Amino acid sequence: MEILDPGSPMALAQRVGEVFTAWTGQGPEAVVRAPGRVNLIGEHVDYNGGPVLPLALPHATYAAARRREDGVLRLRSDDPAAEDWTGAVADLAPGAVPGWASYAAGMVWAMGADGMADGLAGGLDLCVTSTVPTGAGLSSSAALLCAVGVAVTECLGLPLDDPLRDRLVAAGVRAESEMAGAPTGGMDQTVAMHARRGELLLVDFADGHRRRVPSSFGAAGLSLLVVDTRVSHTHTDGGFAERRASTAEAARVLGVEHLARATPEQVATLEDARLRRLAGHVVTETGRVHDAVAALEGEDWVGLGRLLDASHASLRDDYEVSCAELDLTCEVALAHGALGARMTGGGFGGSAVVLLGREHLPGVAAALEAAYADRGWRPPHLLLGEPAAGAGHC
Ligand code: GLA
């Protein structure tokens, strides 16, 4: 059984620093990291004003940066598939930057728009390396945005306190929506900036309230297995934006500010059957998040597993964002001893999260590989969801 290694933070920080120095001929002013995330439960509710319960992954993006004096932004990734990008800070604008660089440049642009990056008119060299799988629903994009954000603040000598972290979350959401064309709901950036090691982060998007929930999985002999189906999803291709628009329409019809706060009785009054199903998911998922926190705190693992299963069924049948690979992953995991399993993240491919006793890990991994091979699919990638720290200095 092969588990995707998050790498040693010290070694990765050193490596990105060395790549930076070889590239620019000078050492970096800042070396930082920001994590990917896996959402335990609370899917497609952030943009509907509801609660989510994600954790940061040990897999992270590392960035090294130094200010320049000629107004130029230069971006490099050590991923051979990602092209370097160079342009003027003053020319950054939506639509001006293609590919991966739209996220990194987008963050610089959004921080400028917020007044956070006033000291950056002179420009920046920045390079990144990452152990967060891309296109896997594990928020490699939020990890990149937040790594850039923290690198910039560190170059500018700004103290990374909670209010600044909140501003970086907002800039990340803006960069991802306006520069990269992916209308994210904010969960990914929030957990990347605010997570702490050993904890899940309950965030209520009605009012932004955050509560930390200690993870007791390890002590109970349980693991969170993350299964990357390797079916690539992208949030810029319409499905995500369509769900967002449809649920906004449901909220408008019901006359509520946050769809997640609607009652089942209100949802039942929606005349359009599809809107009723979408809104039904949002409202029932909201209840499941609160029940999941109670199950976690009461160490009711069977109950928590059932909530994960119910979440998956709702995302598959009512929200219609699952796919054959995710459905099979959950079925196989449950048939081989898992307590619960669900798709995680935006869907349409990406990853599933499986709650299971540690002793079942090898059996579930082998069964998944066999099931994927049977269908002629590439073997899935496996990661362990051990709650890691949010973005910061290396
Ligand atoms: C993506 C978005 C998040 C959230 C999830 C679904 O990851 O970026 O804001 O909406 O999908 O829960």
XYZ file of C-alpha atoms and ligand atoms in Angstrom:
406
model
C 0.000 0.000 0.000
C 1.516 3.279 -1.091
C 0.525 6.472 0.723
C 1.368 9.831 -0.876
C 4.077 11.353 1.326
C 3.570 15.010 2.313
C 7.362 15.356 2.498
C 9.393 16.897 5.287
C 8.466 20.580 5.735
C 12.088 21.429 6.510
C 13.434 19.657 3.430
C 10.770 21.203 1.177
C 11.394 24.695 2.550
C 15.075 24.227 1.923
C 14.436 22.944 -1.578
C 12.231 25.856 -2.612
C 14.850 28.231 -1.192
C 17.558 26.541 -3.252
C 15.468 26.617 -6.435
C 14.852 30.316 -5.785
C 18.532 31.079 -5.286
C 19.591 29.129 -8.392
C 16.952 31.032 -10.389
C 17.562 34.596 -9.189
C 21.163 34.470 -7.964
C 20.034 35.773 -4.540
C 18.569 34.114 -1.473
C 14.836 34.604 -0.653
C 13.506 37.141 1.877
C 10.616 34.846 2.757
C 10.081 31.077 2.761
C 6.545 30.033 3.710
C 4.081 27.171 3.420
C 0.303 26.852 3.060
C -1.622 23.560 3.234
C -4.194 21.801 1.070
C -7.353 20.676 2.840
C -9.850 17.879 3.069
C -13.398 18.635 4.109
C -14.791 16.090 6.559
C -18.400 17.227 6.063
C -20.378 20.299 5.019
C -20.156 20.213 1.228
C -21.519 22.923 -1.056
C -22.811 24.853 1.930
C -20.164 27.574 2.353
C -21.558 29.718 -0.482
C -25.043 29.080 0.950
C -24.186 30.569 4.336
C -23.829 27.264 6.178
C -21.256 25.383 8.300
C -18.264 23.353 7.099
C -15.840 21.096 8.987
C -12.533 20.829 7.099
C -8.978 20.127 8.245
C -5.661 21.166 6.736
C -3.579 18.414 5.138
C 0.121 17.919 5.822
C 0.512 18.242 2.031
C 1.352 21.862 1.298
C 2.644 24.462 -1.135
C 5.988 26.050 -0.284
C 6.922 29.482 -1.629
C 10.154 31.483 -1.615
C 10.109 35.168 -2.539
C 12.134 38.372 -2.681
C 11.112 41.920 -3.608
C 12.435 43.567 -6.771
C 12.836 47.230 -7.656
C 11.718 47.415 -11.284
C 7.960 46.804 -10.930
C 8.165 43.312 -12.434
C 6.480 40.161 -11.089
C 8.224 36.921 -11.981
C 6.646 33.572 -11.109
C 8.133 30.124 -11.306
C 6.928 26.661 -10.272
C 9.208 23.649 -10.060
C 6.402 21.613 -11.666
C 7.782 21.008 -15.182
C 4.257 21.321 -16.625
C 3.857 24.878 -15.266
C 5.351 27.668 -17.367
C 7.161 30.659 -15.885
C 5.268 33.936 -16.018
C 6.644 37.478 -16.118
C 4.707 40.745 -16.227
C 4.394 44.196 -14.686
C 2.665 44.451 -11.278
C 0.913 47.574 -12.573
C -0.642 45.612 -15.480
C -2.198 42.832 -13.377
C -5.903 42.567 -14.144
C -8.563 39.873 -14.570
C -7.973 38.043 -17.849
C -4.342 39.195 -18.108
C -2.654 36.046 -16.760
C -3.137 32.452 -17.992
C -2.903 29.045 -16.284
C -1.463 28.393 -12.827
C 0.067 31.873 -12.715
C -3.434 33.416 -12.720
C -3.745 32.201 -9.093
C -0.345 33.471 -7.952
C -0.521 36.760 -9.866
C -4.209 37.008 -8.921
C -3.286 36.980 -5.253
C -0.781 39.795 -5.730
C -3.460 41.709 -7.656
C -6.163 41.116 -5.017
C -3.804 42.119 -2.198
C -3.020 45.290 -4.109
C -6.734 46.009 -4.542
C -7.195 45.590 -0.756
C -4.307 47.956 -0.020
C -2.279 45.150 1.590
C 0.446 45.094 -1.029
C 1.147 48.825 -1.335
C 4.791 48.121 -0.613
C 4.991 45.744 -3.540
C 4.973 48.241 -6.399
C 8.645 47.389 -6.916
C 7.720 43.853 -7.906
C 8.561 40.362 -6.722
C 10.306 37.142 -7.680
C 8.431 34.122 -6.339
C 8.837 30.404 -6.837
C 6.796 27.501 -5.512
C 6.900 23.785 -5.047
C 3.946 21.721 -3.840
C 3.010 18.304 -2.501
C -0.751 18.964 -2.775
C -2.112 16.894 -5.673
C -3.649 19.174 -8.306
C -7.177 18.696 -9.654
C -7.900 16.315 -6.775
C -10.441 18.430 -4.877
C -7.847 19.023 -2.152
C -7.474 22.777 -2.680
C -4.091 22.989 -4.312
C -5.288 26.365 -5.597
C -6.042 27.726 -2.105
C -2.656 26.422 -0.935
C -0.991 28.347 -3.773
C -2.987 31.544 -3.140
C -2.306 31.471 0.592
C 1.388 30.661 0.143
C 1.725 33.682 -2.150
C -0.234 35.837 0.292
C 1.903 34.894 3.270
C 5.123 35.241 1.249
C 4.148 38.785 0.247
C 3.206 39.801 3.795
C 6.474 38.387 5.070
C 8.515 40.283 2.450
C 6.669 43.438 3.505
C 7.237 42.756 7.215
C 3.498 42.666 8.073
C 2.651 40.687 11.248
C 0.578 37.612 10.381
C -2.144 38.049 13.015
C -5.785 36.910 12.764
C -7.116 40.110 11.134
C -4.392 39.891 8.459
C -5.178 36.199 7.944
C -8.835 37.177 7.388
C -7.834 39.771 4.810
C -5.707 37.170 3.041
C -8.701 34.799 2.969
C -10.806 37.540 1.347
C -8.052 38.373 -1.152
C -7.701 34.654 -1.983
C -11.428 34.313 -2.654
C -11.335 37.397 -4.869
C -8.252 36.200 -6.758
C -9.739 32.780 -7.371
C -13.133 34.131 -8.477
C -12.077 37.153 -10.497
C -8.588 36.314 -11.810
C -8.809 32.529 -12.171
C -12.537 32.377 -12.984
C -13.340 29.788 -10.269
C -16.183 31.079 -8.051
C -15.032 29.474 -4.770
C -17.094 29.769 -1.592
C -14.267 30.578 0.846
C -13.927 27.348 2.848
C -10.602 26.375 1.274
C -8.845 29.693 1.876
C -10.264 29.915 5.419
C -8.912 26.538 6.495
C -5.583 27.094 4.700
C -5.102 30.328 6.680
C -6.634 29.430 10.057
C -6.114 25.693 10.629
C -4.097 24.372 13.546
C -2.346 21.068 13.904
C -4.497 18.356 15.487
C -7.773 20.216 14.956
C -10.675 20.448 12.568
C -12.086 23.895 11.878
C -15.832 24.453 12.127
C -16.658 27.585 10.150
C -20.155 29.029 9.859
C -20.400 31.055 6.678
C -23.543 32.867 7.834
C -21.456 35.017 10.174
C -17.846 33.828 9.704
C -17.766 32.325 13.216
C -14.975 29.756 13.693
C -14.702 27.029 16.310
C -11.843 24.569 16.691
C -12.747 20.911 17.126
C -9.897 18.717 18.401
C -9.300 15.617 16.307
C -9.460 12.463 18.375
C -9.243 10.086 15.414
C -5.654 9.057 16.081
C -6.207 8.347 19.790
C -9.263 6.243 18.892
C -7.233 4.116 16.465
C -8.964 5.656 13.441
C -7.612 7.182 10.236
C -9.002 9.500 7.622
C -8.010 8.021 4.315
C -8.193 10.419 1.394
C -8.674 8.693 -1.956
C -7.790 10.783 -4.997
C -9.700 9.139 -7.851
C -7.426 10.937 -10.330
C -10.459 11.909 -12.335
C -9.693 15.528 -12.883
C -12.271 18.103 -11.995
C -12.138 21.800 -12.631
C -14.240 24.524 -11.107
C -13.878 26.732 -14.118
C -15.898 24.415 -16.355
C -19.412 25.288 -15.268
C -20.858 22.628 -12.926
C -19.790 24.409 -9.760
C -20.925 27.837 -11.001
C -24.256 26.357 -12.065
C -24.916 24.898 -8.578
C -23.968 28.222 -7.073
C -26.335 30.128 -9.318
C -29.197 27.648 -8.800
C -28.956 27.682 -5.016
C -28.763 31.495 -5.064
C -31.979 31.377 -7.096
C -33.581 29.041 -4.504
C -32.649 31.491 -1.732
C -34.103 34.356 -3.763
C -37.387 32.514 -4.363
C -37.651 31.683 -0.642
C -36.689 35.220 0.356
C -33.916 34.059 2.720
C -30.445 35.562 2.991
C -28.731 32.213 3.633
C -30.218 29.099 2.049
C -28.532 26.960 4.713
C -30.739 28.642 7.332
C -33.988 27.787 5.530
C -36.258 25.215 7.193
C -37.260 21.912 5.526
C -40.819 23.291 5.429
C -39.645 26.330 3.478
C -37.695 24.109 1.064
C -40.819 22.005 0.501
C -42.616 25.094 -0.842
C -40.193 25.435 -3.792
C -42.189 24.648 -6.920
C -39.221 23.762 -9.122
C -38.339 20.102 -8.370
C -34.644 20.521 -9.138
C -34.273 23.611 -6.956
C -36.110 21.701 -4.223
C -33.567 18.878 -4.381
C -30.559 21.216 -4.420
C -31.914 23.245 -1.516
C -32.801 20.006 0.278
C -29.151 18.983 0.150
C -27.986 22.320 1.546
C -30.429 22.214 4.448
C -29.892 18.546 5.379
C -26.104 18.886 5.022
C -26.214 21.822 7.432
C -27.882 19.586 10.017
C -25.351 16.827 9.391
C -22.425 19.161 10.119
C -23.821 20.013 13.555
C -24.539 16.322 14.206
C -21.007 15.438 13.079
C -19.460 17.867 15.573
C -21.547 16.267 18.343
C -20.536 12.769 17.154
C -16.862 13.759 17.061
C -16.984 15.327 20.505
C -18.915 12.347 21.882
C -16.573 9.902 20.109
C -19.559 8.256 18.409
C -17.626 6.885 15.459
C -20.415 4.732 14.081
C -22.721 7.740 14.137
C -20.108 9.914 12.442
C -19.617 7.277 9.737
C -23.362 7.221 9.033
C -23.375 10.995 8.652
C -20.567 10.781 6.078
C -22.548 8.147 4.151
C -25.702 10.267 4.259
C -23.728 13.273 3.027
C -22.436 11.279 0.078
C -25.903 10.019 -0.835
C -27.251 13.565 -0.736
C -24.405 14.917 -2.913
C -24.846 12.026 -5.352
C -28.635 11.942 -5.613
C -29.809 15.464 -4.803
C -26.898 17.791 -5.570
C -25.652 15.591 -8.440
C -21.954 16.402 -8.111
C -20.563 12.882 -7.647
C -19.323 10.527 -10.366
C -18.841 6.777 -10.925
C -15.289 6.782 -9.499
C -16.341 8.539 -6.279
C -19.423 6.318 -5.827
C -17.390 3.145 -6.321
C -14.677 4.355 -3.934
C -17.234 4.850 -1.160
C -18.964 1.503 -1.841
C -15.700 -0.458 -1.849
C -14.412 1.248 1.303
C -17.655 0.501 3.171
C -17.654 -3.114 1.975
C -14.151 -3.545 3.423
C -14.680 -2.260 6.926
C -14.819 1.552 6.677
C -17.147 3.327 9.122
C -18.171 5.931 6.570
C -17.133 7.449 3.253
C -18.081 10.414 1.112
C -16.891 12.556 -1.745
C -15.105 15.675 -0.548
C -14.601 19.090 -2.164
C -16.426 20.412 -5.196
C -16.993 16.982 -6.799
C -17.253 15.984 -10.482
C -14.182 13.822 -9.755
C -11.497 14.610 -7.221
C -11.302 12.826 -3.887
C -13.269 10.851 -1.342
C -12.664 10.845 2.410
C -12.989 7.558 4.284
C -13.239 7.107 8.072
C -11.883 3.752 9.108
C -10.110 1.807 11.828
C -6.385 1.797 11.160
C -6.388 -1.994 10.892
C -8.631 -1.747 7.818
C -6.251 0.520 5.858
C -4.358 -2.207 3.956
C -7.551 -4.128 3.117
C -9.401 -1.045 1.865
C -6.379 0.113 -0.149
C -6.002 -3.301 -1.813
C -9.727 -3.564 -2.543
C -9.754 -0.090 -4.113
C -6.806 -0.903 -6.335
C -8.440 -4.141 -7.455
C -11.797 -2.463 -8.124
C -10.175 0.342 -10.150
C -8.077 -2.182 -12.129
C -11.216 -4.244 -12.879
C -12.733 -1.253 -14.617
C -9.542 -0.327 -16.431
C -9.096 2.854 -14.340
C -5.716 4.169 -13.192
C -5.026 3.221 -9.568
C -6.168 5.890 -7.089
C -3.698 7.925 -5.067
C -3.991 7.563 -1.300
C -3.227 10.200 1.346
C -3.700 10.324 5.099
C -5.731 13.239 6.430
C -3.769 14.082 9.581
C -4.819 17.587 10.667
C -1.921 19.966 9.989
C -1.231 23.645 10.658
C -2.447 26.543 8.534
C -0.254 28.837 6.453
C 2.844 30.389 7.947
C 6.540 30.964 7.981
C 8.773 27.923 7.473
C -14.827 24.014 -3.675
C -14.981 25.470 -3.302
C -15.376 25.571 -1.828
C -16.606 24.740 -1.527
C -16.435 23.325 -2.046
C -17.684 22.495 -1.918
O -13.769 23.436 -2.990
O -13.787 26.161 -3.527
O -15.568 26.918 -1.497
O -17.732 25.350 -2.080
O -16.013 23.298 -3.400
O -18.016 22.328 -0.587
